[in-house]
mmCIF file with all atom_site columns, C-alpha atoms in Angstrom:
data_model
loop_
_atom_site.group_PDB
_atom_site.id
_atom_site.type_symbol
_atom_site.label_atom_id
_atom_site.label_alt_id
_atom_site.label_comp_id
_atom_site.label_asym_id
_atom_site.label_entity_id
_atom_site.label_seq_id
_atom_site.pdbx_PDB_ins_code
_atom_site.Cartn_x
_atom_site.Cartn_y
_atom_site.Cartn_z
_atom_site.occupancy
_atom_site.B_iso_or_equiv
_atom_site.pdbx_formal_charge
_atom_site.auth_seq_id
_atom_site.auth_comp_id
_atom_site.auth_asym_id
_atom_site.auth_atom_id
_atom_site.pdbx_PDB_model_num
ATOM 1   C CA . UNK C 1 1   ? -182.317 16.785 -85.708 1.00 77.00 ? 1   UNK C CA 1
ATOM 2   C CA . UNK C 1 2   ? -182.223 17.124 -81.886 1.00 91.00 ? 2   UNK C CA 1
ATOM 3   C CA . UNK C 1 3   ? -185.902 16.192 -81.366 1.00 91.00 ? 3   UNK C CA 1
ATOM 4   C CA . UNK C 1 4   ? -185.627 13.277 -83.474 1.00 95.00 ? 4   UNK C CA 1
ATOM 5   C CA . UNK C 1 5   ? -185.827 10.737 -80.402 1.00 95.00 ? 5   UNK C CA 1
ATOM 6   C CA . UNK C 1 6   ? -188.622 12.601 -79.090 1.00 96.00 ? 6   UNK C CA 1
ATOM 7   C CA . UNK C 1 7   ? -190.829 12.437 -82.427 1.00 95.00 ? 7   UNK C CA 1
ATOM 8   C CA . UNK C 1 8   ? -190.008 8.585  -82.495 1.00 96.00 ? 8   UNK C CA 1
ATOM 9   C CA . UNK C 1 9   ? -191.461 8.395  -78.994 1.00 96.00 ? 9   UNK C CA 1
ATOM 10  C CA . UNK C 1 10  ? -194.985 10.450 -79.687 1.00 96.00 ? 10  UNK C CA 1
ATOM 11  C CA . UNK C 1 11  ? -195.019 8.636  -83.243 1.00 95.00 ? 11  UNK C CA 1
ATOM 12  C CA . UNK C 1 12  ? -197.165 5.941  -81.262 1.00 96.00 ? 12  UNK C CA 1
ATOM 13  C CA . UNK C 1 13  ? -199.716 8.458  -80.896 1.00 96.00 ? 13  UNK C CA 1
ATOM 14  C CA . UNK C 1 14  ? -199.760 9.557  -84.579 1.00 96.00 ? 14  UNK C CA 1
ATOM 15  C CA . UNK C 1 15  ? -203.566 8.101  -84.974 1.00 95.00 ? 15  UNK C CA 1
ATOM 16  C CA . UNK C 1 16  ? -204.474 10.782 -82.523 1.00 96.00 ? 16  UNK C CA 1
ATOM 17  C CA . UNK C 1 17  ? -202.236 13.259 -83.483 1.00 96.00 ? 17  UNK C CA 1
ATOM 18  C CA . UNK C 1 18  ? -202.784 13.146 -87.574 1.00 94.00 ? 18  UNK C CA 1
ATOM 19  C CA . UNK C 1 19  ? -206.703 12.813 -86.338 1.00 95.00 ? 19  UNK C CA 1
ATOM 20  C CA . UNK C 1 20  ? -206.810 16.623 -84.863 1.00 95.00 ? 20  UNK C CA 1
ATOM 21  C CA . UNK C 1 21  ? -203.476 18.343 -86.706 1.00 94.00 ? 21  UNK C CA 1
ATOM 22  C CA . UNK C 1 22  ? -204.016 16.577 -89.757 1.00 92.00 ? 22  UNK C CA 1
ATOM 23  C CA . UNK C 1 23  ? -200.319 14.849 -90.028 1.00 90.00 ? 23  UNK C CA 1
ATOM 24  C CA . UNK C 1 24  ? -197.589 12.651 -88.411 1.00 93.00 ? 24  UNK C CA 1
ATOM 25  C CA . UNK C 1 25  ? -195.405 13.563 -85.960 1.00 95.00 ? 25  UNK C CA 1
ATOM 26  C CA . UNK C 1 26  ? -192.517 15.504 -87.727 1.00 93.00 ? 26  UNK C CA 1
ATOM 27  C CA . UNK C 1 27  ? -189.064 16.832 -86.657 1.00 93.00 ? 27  UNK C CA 1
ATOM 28  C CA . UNK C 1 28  ? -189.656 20.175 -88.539 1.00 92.00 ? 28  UNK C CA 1
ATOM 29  C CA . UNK C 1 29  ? -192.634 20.814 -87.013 1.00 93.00 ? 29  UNK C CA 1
ATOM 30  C CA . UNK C 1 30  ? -192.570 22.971 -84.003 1.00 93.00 ? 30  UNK C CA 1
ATOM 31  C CA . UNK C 1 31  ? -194.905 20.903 -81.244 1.00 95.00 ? 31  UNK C CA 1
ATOM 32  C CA . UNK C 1 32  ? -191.858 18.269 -81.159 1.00 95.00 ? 32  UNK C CA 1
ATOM 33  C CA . UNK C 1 33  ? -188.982 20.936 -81.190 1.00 94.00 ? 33  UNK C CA 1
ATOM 34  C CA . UNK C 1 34  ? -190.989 22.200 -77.957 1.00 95.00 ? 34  UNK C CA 1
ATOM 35  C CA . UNK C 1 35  ? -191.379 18.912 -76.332 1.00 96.00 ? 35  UNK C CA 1
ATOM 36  C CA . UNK C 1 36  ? -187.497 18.618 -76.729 1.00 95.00 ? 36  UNK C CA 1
ATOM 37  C CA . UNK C 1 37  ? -186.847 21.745 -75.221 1.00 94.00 ? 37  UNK C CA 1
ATOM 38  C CA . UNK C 1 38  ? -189.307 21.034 -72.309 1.00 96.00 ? 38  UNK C CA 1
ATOM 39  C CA . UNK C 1 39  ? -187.390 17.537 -71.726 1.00 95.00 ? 39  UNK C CA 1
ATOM 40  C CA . UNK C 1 40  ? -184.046 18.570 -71.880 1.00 95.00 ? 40  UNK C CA 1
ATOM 41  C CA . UNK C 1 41  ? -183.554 22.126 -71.475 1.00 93.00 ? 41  UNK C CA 1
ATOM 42  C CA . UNK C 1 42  ? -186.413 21.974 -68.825 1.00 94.00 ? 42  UNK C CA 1
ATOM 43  C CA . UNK C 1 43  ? -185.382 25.553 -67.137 1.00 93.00 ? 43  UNK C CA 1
ATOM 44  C CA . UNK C 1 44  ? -185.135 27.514 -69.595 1.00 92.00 ? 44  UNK C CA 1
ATOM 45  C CA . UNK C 1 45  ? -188.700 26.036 -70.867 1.00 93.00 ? 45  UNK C CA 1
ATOM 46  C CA . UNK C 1 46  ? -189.898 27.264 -67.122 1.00 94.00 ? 46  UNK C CA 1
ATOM 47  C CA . UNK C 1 47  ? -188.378 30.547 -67.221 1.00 93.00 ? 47  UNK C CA 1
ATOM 48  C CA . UNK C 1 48  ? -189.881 31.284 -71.110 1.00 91.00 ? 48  UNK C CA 1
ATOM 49  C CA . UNK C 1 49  ? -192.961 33.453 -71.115 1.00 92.00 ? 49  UNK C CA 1
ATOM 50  C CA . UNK C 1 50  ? -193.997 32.051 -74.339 1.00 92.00 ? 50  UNK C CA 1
ATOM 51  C CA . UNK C 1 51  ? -192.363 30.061 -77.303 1.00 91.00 ? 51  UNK C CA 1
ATOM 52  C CA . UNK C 1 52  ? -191.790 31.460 -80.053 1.00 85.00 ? 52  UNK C CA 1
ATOM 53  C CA . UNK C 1 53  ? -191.557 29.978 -84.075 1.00 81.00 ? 53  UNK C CA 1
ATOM 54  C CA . UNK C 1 54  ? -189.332 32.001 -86.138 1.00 81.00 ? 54  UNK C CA 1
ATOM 55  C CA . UNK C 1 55  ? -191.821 34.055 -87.850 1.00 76.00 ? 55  UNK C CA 1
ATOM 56  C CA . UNK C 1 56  ? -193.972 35.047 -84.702 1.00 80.00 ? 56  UNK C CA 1
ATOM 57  C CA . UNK C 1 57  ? -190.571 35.871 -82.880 1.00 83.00 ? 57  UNK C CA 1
ATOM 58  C CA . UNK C 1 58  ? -190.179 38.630 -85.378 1.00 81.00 ? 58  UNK C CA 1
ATOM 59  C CA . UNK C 1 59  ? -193.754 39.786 -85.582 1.00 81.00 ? 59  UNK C CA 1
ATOM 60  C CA . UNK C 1 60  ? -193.219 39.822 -81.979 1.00 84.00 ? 60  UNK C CA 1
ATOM 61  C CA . UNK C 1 61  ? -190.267 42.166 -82.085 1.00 81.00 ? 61  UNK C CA 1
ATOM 62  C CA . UNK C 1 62  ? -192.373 44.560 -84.465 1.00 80.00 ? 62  UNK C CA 1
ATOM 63  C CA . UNK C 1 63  ? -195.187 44.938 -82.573 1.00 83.00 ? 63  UNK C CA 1
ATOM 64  C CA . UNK C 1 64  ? -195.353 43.185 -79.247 1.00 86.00 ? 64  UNK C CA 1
ATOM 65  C CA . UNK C 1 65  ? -197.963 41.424 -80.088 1.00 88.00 ? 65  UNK C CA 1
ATOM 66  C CA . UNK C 1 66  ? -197.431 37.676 -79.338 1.00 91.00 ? 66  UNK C CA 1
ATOM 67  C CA . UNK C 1 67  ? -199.633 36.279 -81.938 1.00 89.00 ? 67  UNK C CA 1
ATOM 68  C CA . UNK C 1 68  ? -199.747 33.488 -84.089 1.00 89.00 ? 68  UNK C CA 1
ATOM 69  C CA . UNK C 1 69  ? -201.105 33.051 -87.975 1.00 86.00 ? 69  UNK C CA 1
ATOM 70  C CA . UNK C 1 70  ? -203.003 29.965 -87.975 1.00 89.00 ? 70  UNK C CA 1
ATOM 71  C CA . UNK C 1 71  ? -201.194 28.808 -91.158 1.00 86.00 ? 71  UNK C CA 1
ATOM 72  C CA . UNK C 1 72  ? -198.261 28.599 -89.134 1.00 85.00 ? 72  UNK C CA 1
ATOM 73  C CA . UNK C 1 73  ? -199.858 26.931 -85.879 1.00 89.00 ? 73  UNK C CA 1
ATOM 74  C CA . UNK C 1 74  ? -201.459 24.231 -88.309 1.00 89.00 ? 74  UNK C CA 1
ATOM 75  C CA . UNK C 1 75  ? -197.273 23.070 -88.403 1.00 89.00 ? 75  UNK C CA 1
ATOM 76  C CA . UNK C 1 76  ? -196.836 22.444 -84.851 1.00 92.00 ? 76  UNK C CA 1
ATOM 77  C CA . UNK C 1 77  ? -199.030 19.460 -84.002 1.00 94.00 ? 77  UNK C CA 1
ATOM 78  C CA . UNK C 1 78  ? -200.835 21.015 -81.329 1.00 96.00 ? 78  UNK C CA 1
ATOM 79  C CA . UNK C 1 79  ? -203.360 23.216 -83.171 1.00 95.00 ? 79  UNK C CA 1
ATOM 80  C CA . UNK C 1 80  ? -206.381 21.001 -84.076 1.00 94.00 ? 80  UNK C CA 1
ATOM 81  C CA . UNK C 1 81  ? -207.425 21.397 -87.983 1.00 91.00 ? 81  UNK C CA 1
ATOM 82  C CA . UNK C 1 82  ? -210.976 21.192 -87.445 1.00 91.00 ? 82  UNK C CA 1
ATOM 83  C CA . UNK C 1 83  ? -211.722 23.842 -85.093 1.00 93.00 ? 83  UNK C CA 1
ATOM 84  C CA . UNK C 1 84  ? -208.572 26.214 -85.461 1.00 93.00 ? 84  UNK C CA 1
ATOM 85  C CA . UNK C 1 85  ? -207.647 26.455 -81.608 1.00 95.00 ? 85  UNK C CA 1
ATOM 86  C CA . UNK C 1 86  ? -204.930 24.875 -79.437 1.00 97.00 ? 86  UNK C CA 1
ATOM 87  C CA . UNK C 1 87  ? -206.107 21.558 -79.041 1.00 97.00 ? 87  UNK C CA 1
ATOM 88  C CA . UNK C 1 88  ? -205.912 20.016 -75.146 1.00 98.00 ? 88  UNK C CA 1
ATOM 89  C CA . UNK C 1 89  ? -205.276 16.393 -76.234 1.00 97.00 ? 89  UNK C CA 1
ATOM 90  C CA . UNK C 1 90  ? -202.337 17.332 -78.617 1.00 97.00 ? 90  UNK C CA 1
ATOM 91  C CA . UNK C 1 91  ? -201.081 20.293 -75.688 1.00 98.00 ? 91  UNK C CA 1
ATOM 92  C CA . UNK C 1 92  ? -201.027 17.058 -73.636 1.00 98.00 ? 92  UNK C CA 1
ATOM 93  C CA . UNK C 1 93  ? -199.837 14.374 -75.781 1.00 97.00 ? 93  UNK C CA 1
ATOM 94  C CA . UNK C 1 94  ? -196.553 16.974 -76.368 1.00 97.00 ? 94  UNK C CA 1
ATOM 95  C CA . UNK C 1 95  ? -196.620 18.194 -72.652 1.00 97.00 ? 95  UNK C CA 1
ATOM 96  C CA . UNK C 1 96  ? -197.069 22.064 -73.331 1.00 97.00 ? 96  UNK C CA 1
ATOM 97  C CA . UNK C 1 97  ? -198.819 24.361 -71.294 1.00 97.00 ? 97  UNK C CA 1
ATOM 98  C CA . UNK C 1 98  ? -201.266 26.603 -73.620 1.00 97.00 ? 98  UNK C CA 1
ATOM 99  C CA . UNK C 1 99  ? -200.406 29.709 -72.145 1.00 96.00 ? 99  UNK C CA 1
ATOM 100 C CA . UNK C 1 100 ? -196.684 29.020 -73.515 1.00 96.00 ? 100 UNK C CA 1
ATOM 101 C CA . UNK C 1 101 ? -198.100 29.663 -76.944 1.00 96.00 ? 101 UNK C CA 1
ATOM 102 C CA . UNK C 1 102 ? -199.053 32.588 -78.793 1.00 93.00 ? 102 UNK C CA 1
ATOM 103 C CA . UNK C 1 103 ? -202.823 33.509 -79.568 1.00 94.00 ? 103 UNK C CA 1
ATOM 104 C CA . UNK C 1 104 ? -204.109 32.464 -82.820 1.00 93.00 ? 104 UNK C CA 1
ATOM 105 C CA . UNK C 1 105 ? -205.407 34.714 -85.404 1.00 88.00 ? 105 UNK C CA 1
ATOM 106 C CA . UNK C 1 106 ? -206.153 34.017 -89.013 1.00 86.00 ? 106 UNK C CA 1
ATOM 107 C CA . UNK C 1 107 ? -204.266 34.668 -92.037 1.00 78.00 ? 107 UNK C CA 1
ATOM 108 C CA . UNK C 1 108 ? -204.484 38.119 -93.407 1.00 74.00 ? 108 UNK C CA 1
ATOM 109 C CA . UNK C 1 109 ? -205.894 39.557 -89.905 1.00 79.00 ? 109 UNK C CA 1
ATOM 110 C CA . UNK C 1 110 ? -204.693 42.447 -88.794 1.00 77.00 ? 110 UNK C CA 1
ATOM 111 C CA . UNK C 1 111 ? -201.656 41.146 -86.530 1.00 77.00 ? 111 UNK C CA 1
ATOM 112 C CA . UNK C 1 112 ? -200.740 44.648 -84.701 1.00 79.00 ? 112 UNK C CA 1
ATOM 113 C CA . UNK C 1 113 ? -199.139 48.271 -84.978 1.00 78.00 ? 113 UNK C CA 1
ATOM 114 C CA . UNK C 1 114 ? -195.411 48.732 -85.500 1.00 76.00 ? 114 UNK C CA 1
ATOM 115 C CA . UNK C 1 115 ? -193.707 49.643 -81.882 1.00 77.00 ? 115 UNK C CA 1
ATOM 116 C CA . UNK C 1 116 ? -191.802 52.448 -81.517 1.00 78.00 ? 116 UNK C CA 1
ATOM 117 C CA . UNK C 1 117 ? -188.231 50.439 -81.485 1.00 78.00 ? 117 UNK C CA 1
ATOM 118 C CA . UNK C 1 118 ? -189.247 49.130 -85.057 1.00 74.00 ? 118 UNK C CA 1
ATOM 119 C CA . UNK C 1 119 ? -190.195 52.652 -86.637 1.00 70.00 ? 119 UNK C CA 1
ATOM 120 C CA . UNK C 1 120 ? -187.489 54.312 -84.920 1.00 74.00 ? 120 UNK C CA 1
ATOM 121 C CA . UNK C 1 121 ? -184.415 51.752 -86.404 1.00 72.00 ? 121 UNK C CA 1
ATOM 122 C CA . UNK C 1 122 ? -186.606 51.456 -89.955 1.00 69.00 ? 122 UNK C CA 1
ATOM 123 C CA . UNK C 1 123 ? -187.105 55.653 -89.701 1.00 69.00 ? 123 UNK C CA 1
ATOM 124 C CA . UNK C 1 124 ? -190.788 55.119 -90.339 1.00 65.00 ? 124 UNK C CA 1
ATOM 125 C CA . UNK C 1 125 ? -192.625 58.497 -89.483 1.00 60.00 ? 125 UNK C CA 1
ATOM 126 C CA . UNK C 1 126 ? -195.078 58.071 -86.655 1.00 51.00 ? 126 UNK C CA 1
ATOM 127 C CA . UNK C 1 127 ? -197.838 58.138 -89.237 1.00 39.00 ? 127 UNK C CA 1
ATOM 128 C CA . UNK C 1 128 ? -197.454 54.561 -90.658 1.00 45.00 ? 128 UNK C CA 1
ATOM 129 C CA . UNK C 1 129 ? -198.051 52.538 -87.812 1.00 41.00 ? 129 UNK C CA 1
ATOM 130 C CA . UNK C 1 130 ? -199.942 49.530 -88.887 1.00 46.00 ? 130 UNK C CA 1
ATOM 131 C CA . UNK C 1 131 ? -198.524 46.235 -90.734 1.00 46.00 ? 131 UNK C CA 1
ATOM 132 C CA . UNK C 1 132 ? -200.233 43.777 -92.284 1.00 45.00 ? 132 UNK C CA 1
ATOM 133 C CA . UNK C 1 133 ? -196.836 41.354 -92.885 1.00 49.00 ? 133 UNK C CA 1
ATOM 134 C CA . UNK C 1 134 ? -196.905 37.963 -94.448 1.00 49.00 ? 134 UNK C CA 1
ATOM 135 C CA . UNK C 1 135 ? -193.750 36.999 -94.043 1.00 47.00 ? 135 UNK C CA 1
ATOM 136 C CA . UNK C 1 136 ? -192.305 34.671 -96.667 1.00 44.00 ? 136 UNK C CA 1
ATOM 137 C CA . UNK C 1 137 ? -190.351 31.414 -96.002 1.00 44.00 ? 137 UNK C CA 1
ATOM 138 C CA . UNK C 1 138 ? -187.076 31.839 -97.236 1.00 39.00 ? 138 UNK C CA 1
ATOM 139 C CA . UNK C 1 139 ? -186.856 35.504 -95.217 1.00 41.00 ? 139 UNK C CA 1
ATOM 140 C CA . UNK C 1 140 ? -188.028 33.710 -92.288 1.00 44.00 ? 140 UNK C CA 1
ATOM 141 C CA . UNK C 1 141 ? -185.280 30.673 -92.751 1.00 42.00 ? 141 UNK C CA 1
ATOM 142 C CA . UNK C 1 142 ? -182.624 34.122 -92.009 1.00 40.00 ? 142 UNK C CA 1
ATOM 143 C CA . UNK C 1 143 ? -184.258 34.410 -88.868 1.00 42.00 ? 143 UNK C CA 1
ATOM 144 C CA . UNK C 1 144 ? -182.691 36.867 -86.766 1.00 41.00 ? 144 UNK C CA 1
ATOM 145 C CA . UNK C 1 145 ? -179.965 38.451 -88.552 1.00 42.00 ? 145 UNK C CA 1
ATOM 146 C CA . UNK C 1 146 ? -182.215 38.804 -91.345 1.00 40.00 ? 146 UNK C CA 1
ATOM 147 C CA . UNK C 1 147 ? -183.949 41.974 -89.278 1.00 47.00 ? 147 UNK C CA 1
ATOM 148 C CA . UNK C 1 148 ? -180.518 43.572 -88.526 1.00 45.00 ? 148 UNK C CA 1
ATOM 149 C CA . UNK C 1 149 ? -179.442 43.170 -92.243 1.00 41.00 ? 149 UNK C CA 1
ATOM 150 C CA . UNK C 1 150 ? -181.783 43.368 -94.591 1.00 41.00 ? 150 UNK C CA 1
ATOM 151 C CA . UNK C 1 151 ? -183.955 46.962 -94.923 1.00 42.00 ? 151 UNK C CA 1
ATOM 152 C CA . UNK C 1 152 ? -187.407 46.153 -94.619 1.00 44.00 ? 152 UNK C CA 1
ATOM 153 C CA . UNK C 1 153 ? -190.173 46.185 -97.024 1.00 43.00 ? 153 UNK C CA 1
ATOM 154 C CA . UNK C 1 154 ? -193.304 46.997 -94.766 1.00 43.00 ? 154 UNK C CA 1
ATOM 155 C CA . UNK C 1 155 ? -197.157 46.981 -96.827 1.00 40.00 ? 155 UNK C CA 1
ATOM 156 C CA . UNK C 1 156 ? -198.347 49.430 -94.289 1.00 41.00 ? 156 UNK C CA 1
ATOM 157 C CA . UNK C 1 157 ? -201.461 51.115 -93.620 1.00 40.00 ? 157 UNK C CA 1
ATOM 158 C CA . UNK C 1 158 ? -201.494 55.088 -93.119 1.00 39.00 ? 158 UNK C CA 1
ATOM 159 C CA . UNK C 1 159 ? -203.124 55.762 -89.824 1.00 40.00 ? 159 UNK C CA 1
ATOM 160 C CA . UNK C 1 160 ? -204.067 59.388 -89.542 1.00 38.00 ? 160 UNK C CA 1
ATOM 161 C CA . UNK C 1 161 ? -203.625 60.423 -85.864 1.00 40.00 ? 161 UNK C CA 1
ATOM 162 C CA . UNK C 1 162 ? -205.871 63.271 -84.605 1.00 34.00 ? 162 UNK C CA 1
#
């Protein structure tokens, strides 16, 4: 793991961190793979709008909607347990910027409508626009290529346009 000198660095704050996210500093978790990118990739970290996990990257894609299921924020190390928001103490003890990360919502909200690239490759009709998606691990793990390949199975909503 690339980020594997990093998390032995911040593991001298893990009474802090475990404190607010509720565990130790971890190379799968996504707080650390951030930290790395900030340290050694640190333009590209500049020029990025906001960084993306795996799952909201495609939810992103779907909808535009840069959101964030706080199931999958509670993995990073930078969302505190206890009140469900970006915590400041773990943003700095991992030196992100909040507005490089998504907005939180909760699990099972209503994340946002499909986008017009989405229905047109997927030839939805224009009348089933919303998604509510969970998206499961092992699709996620695919990443990428798992939109262009596999045919997706949407649990959408019929909105009725006037």
């Amino acid at each position: 793991k690339r980020n594997i000198e990093v998390c032995t660095r911040l593991s001298a704050m893990n009474g802090q961190i475990i404190r607010k996210s509720g565990t130790m500093v971890n190379p799968v978790f996504s707080g650390s793979k951030m930290a790395w990118l900030k340290e050694t990739q640190p333009e590209i970290y500049k020029k990025a709008d906001r960084i993306f996990v795996v799952a909201d990257y495609l939810l992103y894609h779907m909808t535009g909607q840069r959101k964030l299921d706080r199931t999958y924020a509670s993995r990073s190390h930078l969302m505190n347990l206890r009140t469900g928001r970006w915590d400041s103490v773990l943003l700095d003890i991992f030196g992100i910027e909040k507005n490089k990360l998504c907005d939180l919502i909760d699990p099972g909200e209503l994340h946002g409508y499909t986008n017009e690239k989405l229905r047109q490759v997927q030839d939805l009709r224009r009348e089933f626009q919303s998604i509510r998606l969970v998206v499961i691990s092992s699709a996620v793990r695919l990443g990428w290529k798992f939109m262009k390949k596999v045919t997706w199975r949407l649990q959408v909503e019929r909105a009725h346009l006037s």
